[in-house]
XYZ file of C-alpha atoms in Angstrom:
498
model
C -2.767 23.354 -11.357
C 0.392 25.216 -11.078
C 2.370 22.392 -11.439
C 0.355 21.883 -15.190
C 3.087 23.862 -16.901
C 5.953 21.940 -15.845
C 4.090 18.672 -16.362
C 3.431 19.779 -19.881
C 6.822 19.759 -20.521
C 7.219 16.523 -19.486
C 7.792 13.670 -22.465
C 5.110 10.969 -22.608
C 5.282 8.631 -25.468
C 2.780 6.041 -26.733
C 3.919 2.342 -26.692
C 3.243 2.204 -30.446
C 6.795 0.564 -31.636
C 7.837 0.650 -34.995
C 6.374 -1.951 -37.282
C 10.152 -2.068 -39.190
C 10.926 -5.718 -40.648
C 14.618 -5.898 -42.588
C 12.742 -5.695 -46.177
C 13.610 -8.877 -48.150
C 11.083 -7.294 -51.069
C 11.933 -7.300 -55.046
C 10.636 -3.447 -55.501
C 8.888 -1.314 -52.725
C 7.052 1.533 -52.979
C 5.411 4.451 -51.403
C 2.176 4.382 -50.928
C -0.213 7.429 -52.016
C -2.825 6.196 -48.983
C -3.605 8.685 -45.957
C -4.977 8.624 -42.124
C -5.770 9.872 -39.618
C -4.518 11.174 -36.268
C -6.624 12.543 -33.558
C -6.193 13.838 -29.835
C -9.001 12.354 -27.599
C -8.131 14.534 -24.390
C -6.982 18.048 -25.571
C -5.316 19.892 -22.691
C -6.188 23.824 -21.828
C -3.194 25.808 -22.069
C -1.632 27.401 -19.407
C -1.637 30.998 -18.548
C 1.163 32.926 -16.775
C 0.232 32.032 -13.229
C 0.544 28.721 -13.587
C -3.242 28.177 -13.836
C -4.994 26.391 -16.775
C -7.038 28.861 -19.314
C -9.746 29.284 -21.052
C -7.836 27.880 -24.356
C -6.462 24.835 -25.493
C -3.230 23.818 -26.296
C -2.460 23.155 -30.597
C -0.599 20.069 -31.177
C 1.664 20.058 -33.872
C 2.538 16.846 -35.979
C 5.915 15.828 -37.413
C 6.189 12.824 -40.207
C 9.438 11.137 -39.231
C 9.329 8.045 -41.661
C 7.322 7.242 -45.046
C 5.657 4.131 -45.673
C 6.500 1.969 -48.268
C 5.072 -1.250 -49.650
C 5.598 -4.506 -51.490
C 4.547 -3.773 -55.040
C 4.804 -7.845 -55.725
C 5.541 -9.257 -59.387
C 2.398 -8.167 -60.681
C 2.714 -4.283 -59.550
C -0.081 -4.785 -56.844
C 0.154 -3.674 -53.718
C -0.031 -5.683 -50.529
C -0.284 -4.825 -46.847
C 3.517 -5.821 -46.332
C 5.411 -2.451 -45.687
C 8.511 -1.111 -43.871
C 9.313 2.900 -43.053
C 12.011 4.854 -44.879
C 13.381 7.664 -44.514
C 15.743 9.735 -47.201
C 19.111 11.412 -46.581
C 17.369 14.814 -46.714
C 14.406 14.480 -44.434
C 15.011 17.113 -41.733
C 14.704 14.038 -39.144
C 18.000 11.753 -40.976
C 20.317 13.572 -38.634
C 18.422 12.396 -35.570
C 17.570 9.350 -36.614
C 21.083 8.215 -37.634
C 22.642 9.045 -34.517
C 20.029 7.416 -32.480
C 21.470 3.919 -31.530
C 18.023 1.585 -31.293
C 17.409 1.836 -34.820
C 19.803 1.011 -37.566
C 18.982 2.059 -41.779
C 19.910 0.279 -44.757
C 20.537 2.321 -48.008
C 18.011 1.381 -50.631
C 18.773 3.769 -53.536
C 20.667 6.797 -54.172
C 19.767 9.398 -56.707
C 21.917 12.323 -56.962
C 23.158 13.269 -53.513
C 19.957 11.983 -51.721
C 19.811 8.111 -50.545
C 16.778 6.619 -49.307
C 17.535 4.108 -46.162
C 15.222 1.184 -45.046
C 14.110 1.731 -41.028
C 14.464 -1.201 -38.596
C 15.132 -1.311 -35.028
C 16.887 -3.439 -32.617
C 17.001 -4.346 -29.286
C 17.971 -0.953 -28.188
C 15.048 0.779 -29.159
C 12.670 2.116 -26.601
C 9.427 3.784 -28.048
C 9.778 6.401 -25.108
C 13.200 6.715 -25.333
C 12.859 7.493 -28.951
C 9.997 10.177 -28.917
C 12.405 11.596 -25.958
C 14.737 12.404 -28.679
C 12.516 13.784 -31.033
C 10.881 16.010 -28.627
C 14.195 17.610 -27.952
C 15.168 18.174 -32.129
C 11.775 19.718 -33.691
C 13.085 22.903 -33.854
C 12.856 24.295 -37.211
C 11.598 21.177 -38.183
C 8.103 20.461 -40.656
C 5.404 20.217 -39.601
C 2.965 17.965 -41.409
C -0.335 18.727 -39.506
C -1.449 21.114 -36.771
C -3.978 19.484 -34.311
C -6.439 22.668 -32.669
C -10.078 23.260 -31.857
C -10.706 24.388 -35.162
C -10.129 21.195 -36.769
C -11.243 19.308 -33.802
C -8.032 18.133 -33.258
C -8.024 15.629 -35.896
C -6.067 15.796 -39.511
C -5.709 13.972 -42.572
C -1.995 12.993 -43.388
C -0.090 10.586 -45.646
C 0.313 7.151 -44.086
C 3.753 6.379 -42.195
C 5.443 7.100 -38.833
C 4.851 10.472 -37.079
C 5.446 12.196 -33.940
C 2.799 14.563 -32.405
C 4.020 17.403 -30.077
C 2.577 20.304 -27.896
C 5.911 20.568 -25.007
C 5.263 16.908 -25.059
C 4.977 14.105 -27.683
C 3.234 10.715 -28.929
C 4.399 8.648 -31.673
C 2.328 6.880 -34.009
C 2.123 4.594 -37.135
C -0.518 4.699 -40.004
C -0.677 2.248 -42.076
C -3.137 0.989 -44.767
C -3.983 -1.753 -41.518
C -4.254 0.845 -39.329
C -4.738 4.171 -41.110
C -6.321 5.863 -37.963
C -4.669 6.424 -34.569
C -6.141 8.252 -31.542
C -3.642 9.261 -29.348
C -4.079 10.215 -25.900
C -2.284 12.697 -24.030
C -0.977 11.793 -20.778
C 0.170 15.349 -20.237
C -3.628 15.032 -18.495
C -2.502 15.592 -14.695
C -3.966 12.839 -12.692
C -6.285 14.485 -10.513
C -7.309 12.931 -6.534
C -10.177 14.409 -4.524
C -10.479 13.972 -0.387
C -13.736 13.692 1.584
C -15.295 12.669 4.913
C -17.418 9.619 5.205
C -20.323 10.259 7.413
C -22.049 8.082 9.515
C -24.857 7.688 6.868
C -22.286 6.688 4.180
C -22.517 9.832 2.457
C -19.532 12.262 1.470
C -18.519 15.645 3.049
C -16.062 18.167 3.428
C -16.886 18.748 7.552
C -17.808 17.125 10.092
C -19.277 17.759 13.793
C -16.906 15.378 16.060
C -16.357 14.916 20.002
C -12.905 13.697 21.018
C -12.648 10.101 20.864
C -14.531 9.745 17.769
C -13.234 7.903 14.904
C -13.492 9.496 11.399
C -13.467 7.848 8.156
C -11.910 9.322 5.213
C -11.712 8.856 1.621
C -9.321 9.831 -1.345
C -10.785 8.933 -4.821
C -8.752 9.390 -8.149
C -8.588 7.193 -11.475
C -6.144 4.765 -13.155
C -3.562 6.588 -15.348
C -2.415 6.130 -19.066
C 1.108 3.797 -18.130
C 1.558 2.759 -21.558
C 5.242 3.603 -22.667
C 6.122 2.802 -18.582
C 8.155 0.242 -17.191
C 7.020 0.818 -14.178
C 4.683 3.352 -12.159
C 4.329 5.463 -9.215
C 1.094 6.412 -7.623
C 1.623 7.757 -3.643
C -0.681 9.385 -1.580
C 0.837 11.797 0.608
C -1.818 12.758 3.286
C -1.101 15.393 5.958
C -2.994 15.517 9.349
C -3.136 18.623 11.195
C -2.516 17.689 15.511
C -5.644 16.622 16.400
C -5.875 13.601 14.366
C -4.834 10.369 14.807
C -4.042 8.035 12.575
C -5.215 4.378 12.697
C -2.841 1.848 11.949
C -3.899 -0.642 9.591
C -7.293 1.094 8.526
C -6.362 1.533 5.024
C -8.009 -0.213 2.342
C -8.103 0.597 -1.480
C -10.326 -0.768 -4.368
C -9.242 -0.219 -8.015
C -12.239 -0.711 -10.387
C -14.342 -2.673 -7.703
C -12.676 -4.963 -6.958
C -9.885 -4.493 -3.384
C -6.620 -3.459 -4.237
C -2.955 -3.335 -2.164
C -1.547 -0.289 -0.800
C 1.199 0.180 2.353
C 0.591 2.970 4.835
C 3.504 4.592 6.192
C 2.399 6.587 8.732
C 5.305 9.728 10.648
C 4.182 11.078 13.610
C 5.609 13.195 16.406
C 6.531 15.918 13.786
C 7.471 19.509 14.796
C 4.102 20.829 14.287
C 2.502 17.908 15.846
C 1.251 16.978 12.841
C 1.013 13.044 11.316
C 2.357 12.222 7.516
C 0.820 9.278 6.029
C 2.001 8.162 2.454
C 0.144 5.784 0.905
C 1.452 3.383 -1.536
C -1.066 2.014 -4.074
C -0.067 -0.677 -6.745
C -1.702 -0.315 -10.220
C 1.313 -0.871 -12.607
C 1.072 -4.320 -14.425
C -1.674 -5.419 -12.189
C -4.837 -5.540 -15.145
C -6.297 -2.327 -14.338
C -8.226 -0.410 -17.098
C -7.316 3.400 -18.197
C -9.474 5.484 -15.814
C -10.500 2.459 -13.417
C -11.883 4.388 -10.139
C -9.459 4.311 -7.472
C -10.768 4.501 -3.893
C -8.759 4.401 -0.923
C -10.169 4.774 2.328
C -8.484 5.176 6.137
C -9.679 6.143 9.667
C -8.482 8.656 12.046
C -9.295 9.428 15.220
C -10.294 12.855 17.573
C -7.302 13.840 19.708
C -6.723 15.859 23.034
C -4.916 18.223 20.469
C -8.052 19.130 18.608
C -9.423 20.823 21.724
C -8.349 24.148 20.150
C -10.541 26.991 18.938
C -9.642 25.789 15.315
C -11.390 22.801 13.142
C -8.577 19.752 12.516
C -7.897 19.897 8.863
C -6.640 17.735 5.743
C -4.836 17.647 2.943
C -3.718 15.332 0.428
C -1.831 15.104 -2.974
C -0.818 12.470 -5.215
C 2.546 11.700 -6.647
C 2.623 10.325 -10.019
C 5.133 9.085 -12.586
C 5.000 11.661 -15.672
C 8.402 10.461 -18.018
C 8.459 7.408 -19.880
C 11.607 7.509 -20.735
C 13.039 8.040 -17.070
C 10.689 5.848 -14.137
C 12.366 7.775 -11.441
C 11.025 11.062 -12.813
C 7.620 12.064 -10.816
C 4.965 15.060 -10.585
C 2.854 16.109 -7.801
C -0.673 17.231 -7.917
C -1.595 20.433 -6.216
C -3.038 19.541 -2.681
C -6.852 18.707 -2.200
C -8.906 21.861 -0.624
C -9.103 20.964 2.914
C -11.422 18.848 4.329
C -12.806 20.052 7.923
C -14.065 17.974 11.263
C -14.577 20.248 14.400
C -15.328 19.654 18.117
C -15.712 22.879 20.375
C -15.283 23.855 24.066
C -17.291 25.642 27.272
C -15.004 27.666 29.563
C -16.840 28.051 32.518
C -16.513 31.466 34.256
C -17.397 31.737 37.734
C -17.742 35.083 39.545
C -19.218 36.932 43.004
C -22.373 38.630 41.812
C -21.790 41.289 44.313
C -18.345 42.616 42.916
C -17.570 40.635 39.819
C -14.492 39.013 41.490
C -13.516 35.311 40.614
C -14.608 32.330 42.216
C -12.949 29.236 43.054
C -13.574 25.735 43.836
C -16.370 25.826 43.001
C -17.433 22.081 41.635
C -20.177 21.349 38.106
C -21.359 18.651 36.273
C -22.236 18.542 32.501
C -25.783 16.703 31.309
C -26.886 16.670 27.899
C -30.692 17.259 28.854
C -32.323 18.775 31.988
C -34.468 15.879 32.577
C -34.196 12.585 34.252
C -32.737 10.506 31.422
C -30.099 13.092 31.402
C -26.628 11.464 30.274
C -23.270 12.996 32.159
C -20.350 13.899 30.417
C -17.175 12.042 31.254
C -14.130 12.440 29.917
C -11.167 10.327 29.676
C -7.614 11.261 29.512
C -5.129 9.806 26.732
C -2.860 6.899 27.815
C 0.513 5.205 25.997
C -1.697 3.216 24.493
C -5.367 5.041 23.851
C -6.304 8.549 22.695
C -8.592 10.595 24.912
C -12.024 10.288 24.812
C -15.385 12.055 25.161
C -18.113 9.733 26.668
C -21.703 10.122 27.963
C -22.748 8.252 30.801
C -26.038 7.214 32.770
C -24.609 8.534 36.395
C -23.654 11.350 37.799
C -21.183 9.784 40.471
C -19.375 8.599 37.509
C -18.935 12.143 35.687
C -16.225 14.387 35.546
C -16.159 17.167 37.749
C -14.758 20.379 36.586
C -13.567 22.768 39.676
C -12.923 25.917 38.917
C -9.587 27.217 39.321
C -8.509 31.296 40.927
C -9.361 32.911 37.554
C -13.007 31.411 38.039
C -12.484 29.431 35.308
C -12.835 25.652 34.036
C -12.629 24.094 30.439
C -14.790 21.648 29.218
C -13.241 20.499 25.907
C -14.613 18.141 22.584
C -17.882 19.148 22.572
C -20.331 18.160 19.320
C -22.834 20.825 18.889
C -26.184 20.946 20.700
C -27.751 22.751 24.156
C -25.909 21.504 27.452
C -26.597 22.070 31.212
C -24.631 23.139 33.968
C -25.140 21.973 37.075
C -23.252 23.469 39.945
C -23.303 20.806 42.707
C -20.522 22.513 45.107
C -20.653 26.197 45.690
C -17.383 27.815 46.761
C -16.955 28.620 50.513
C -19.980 31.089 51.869
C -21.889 31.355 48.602
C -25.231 29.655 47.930
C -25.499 26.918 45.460
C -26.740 27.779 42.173
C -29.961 26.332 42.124
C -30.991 25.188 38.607
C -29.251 24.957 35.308
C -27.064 27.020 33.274
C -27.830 25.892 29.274
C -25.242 26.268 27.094
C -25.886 25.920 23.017
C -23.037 25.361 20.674
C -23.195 25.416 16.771
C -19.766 25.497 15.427
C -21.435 25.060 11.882
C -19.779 28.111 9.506
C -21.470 31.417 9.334
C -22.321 33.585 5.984
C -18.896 35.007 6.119
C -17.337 31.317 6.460
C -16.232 31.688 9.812
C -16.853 29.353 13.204
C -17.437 29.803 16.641
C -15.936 26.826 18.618
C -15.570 28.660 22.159
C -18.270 29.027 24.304
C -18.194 30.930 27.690
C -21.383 29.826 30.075
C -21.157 33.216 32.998
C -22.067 31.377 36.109
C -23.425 34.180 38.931
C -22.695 33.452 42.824
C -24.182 35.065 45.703
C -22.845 35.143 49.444
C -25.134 33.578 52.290
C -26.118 30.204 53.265
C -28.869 28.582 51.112
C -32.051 27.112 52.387
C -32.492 23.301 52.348
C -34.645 22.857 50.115
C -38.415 21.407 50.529
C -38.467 17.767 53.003
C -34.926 18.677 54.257
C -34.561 19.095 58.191
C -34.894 22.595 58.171
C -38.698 22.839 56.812
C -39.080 19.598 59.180
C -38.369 21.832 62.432
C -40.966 25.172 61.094
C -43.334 22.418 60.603
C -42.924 20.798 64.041
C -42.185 24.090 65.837
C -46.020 25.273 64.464
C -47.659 21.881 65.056
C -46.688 22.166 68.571
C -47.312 25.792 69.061
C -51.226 25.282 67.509
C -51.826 22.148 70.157
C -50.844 24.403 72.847
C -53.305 27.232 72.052
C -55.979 24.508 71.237
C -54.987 23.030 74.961
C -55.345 26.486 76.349
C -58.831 27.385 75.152
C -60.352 23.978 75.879
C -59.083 24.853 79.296
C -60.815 28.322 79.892
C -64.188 26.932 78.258
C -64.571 24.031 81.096
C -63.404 26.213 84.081
């Protein structure tokens, strides 16, 4: 919202245009009728931080032209009107010297002269309340719009200009003796989630490099009246460890599929991808505050094997000046939205003096028992991103060996309980015979903190191990004693027939 101040100093002008025929009546006069003008979107006011307060902004309300009307021959009057505007209205000045709209004298009394208003092909209803937004200094004020009065008052019909550090202009006439005016000084606003598997929206996600996730920007359709054309650009920024998908981005504007161009910069210093998103909605038949959804995919890296979620951000720039199409504003970034994957560093070590182990060799499972599924994992290419996948064979799993710090990494890990299996001791240690379960939950804490680094302590201890039960060893005990047992059976038989 910091950006709220300088946006409310920002012109926006209604497309209302002057209703100003060259009179061609007998006798005109003004008419005693009144209106109505009304804000339907008051705006908070802006405190010195930049921040939006607790109070809302007062709009104030200038009359720039009268209204007069054809009294006809028999001193009725009709609907038929034009503005004027007298020599010592504190708008002649600006009016005058403003080249779309040109005034012929009607009458002159005194020192004052009353001119007829009509534009011309250089008017610009933008341009125009541009001008008058930079000259009501010191200038009357008809009507004050607040929250006491609901932001609605009661003037005399004609042409006004409403005001807070921006402006409106509108007619009242006895045709249209109420105008609601709506101020675009309202920020467009964008919010950013995750799409989860179940369709649902988040702002995290549990991921395992490879994975593909889905995101989605929402935001609304804009006032563009007064525009001549319209900017509306998402700017989304990808921390390293996401890729993004060429061609995944789609947009729908009130329901029904809408066009936008990805531009997508990668490679940056940080790592980092910048995708801006083009979305056309000027001219195209779109309805004030039609939802806007756009939607792309991304996918898990090799870089978002870090101790840190991958992040994202996004912010929408918007056209905010009528009067000047290359003028734009820029929302204040979305809060981030979070996915995380987290890693095992295996630590291997002598049991009898705590010193590291190499080479020795392990396997990850996802379960203990026999429909156990192996962890494999794939290393990024030119043309593919890494990937994380679980397989039904253990041949076909990646080994991690552990290096002369005693130490392996097993990275892009979703959260759940894993198993260790050593299957290659190092060099005159026994085999670690069983499992080593390791349970991850990367899922934020009270304090709003994660824990994406796991270390599963893997004990060694010197000697040779025992094959285990129906391996040769047991085979030769068990023959060994079958044969010793015959022979004592032999030699008692013997003694008891001698």
């Amino acid at each position: 919202m910091k950006k709220l101040k300088k946006l409310l100093s920002m012109l926006v002008a209604a497309t209302m245009t002057l209703a100003m025929a060259a009179p061609s009546f007998a006798e005109m006069t003004t008419t005693s009728g009144s209106g109505t003008i009304k804000i339907d979107n008051p705006q908070k006011a802006v405190g010195e931080n930049g921040e939006p307060t607790d109070d809302y902004v007062t709009y104030n309300v200038y009359q720039i032209f009268t209204a007069a009307y054809n009294t006809g021959t028999n001193g009725a009057v009709d609907d038929t009107y034009t503005y004027t505007i007298s020599s010592d209205s504190d708008w002649y000045s600006v009016v005058s010297n403003y080249d779309g709209i040109s005034l012929t004298s009607v009458t002159t009394s005194g020192n004052n002269s009353l001119y007829y208003v009509e534009t011309n092909n250089n008017f610009s209803a933008a341009e125009f309340a541009n001008v008058l937004k930079g000259a009501i200094d010191e200038k009357t004020i008809a009507a004050v719009l607040s929250e006491q009065n609901d932001f609605k008052a009661t003037v005399a019909l004609g042409y006004y200009f409403v005001s807070t550090n921006s402006g409106a202009l509108c007619n009242l006439t006895t045709t249209n003796p109420s105008a609601v005016i709506h101020d675009k000084n309202e920020a467009p606003k964008i919010d950013k989630k995750i799409v989860t598997a179940a369709g649902s929206d988040a702002t995290e996600l549990n991921v395992q490099v490879g994975d593909t996730v889905n995101y989605k920007i929402t935001g609304n359709v804009p006032d563009m009246s007064g525009y001549s054309t319209y900017t509306y650009t998402v700017k989304d920024t990808m921390s390293a460890g996401l890729t993004f998908v060429e061609n995944s981005a789609k947009v729908t504007i009130g329901g029904v599929n809408g066009t936008v161009t990805a531009t997508a910069l990668p490679d940056r210093e940080n790592g980092a991808w910048e995708v801006t998103f083009v979305i056309e909605i000027f001219n195209k038949g779109y309805d004030y505050n039609d939802p806007i959804v756009l939607t792309y995919d991304a996918v898990i890296n090799d870089n978002a094997v870090a101790t840190d979620p991958v992040t994202n951000t996004a912010k929408l720039i918007y056209s905010n000046n009528p009067a000047d199409p290359e003028k734009t504003g820029e929302t204040p970034e979305t809060p981030k939205v979070e996915v995380y994957t987290s890693k095992i560093v295996i630590d291997k070590y002598d049991g009898a003096n705590n010193a590291k182990l190499a080479g020795a060799q392990f396997v990850l499972q996802d379960g203990e028992g026999a429909t156990a599924k192996y962890y494999k994992y794939t290393a990024a290419t030119a043309d593919e991103t890494a990937k994380v996948e679980w397989v039904d064979n253990e041949t076909d799993a990646t080994v991690f060996v552990t290096d002369d710090s005693g130490a392996a990494n097993i990275n892009g890990l979703k959260d759940g309980t894993y198993y260790l299996k050593e299957t290659v001791a190092p060099t005159g240690f026994n085999r670690l015979d069983g499992f080593v379960a390791v349970t991850i939950n990367g899922q934020k804490n009270e304090a709003g903190n994660r824990t994406l680094l796991y270390t599963a302590s893997v004990e060694n201890n010197a000697g040779s191990m025992l094959p285990s039960t129906g391996g040769i060893g047991t085979t030769i005990f068990y023959a060994a004693g079958i044969i010793l047992m015959a022979g004592a059976i032999f030699f008692v038989v013997r003694r008891k027939r001698a």
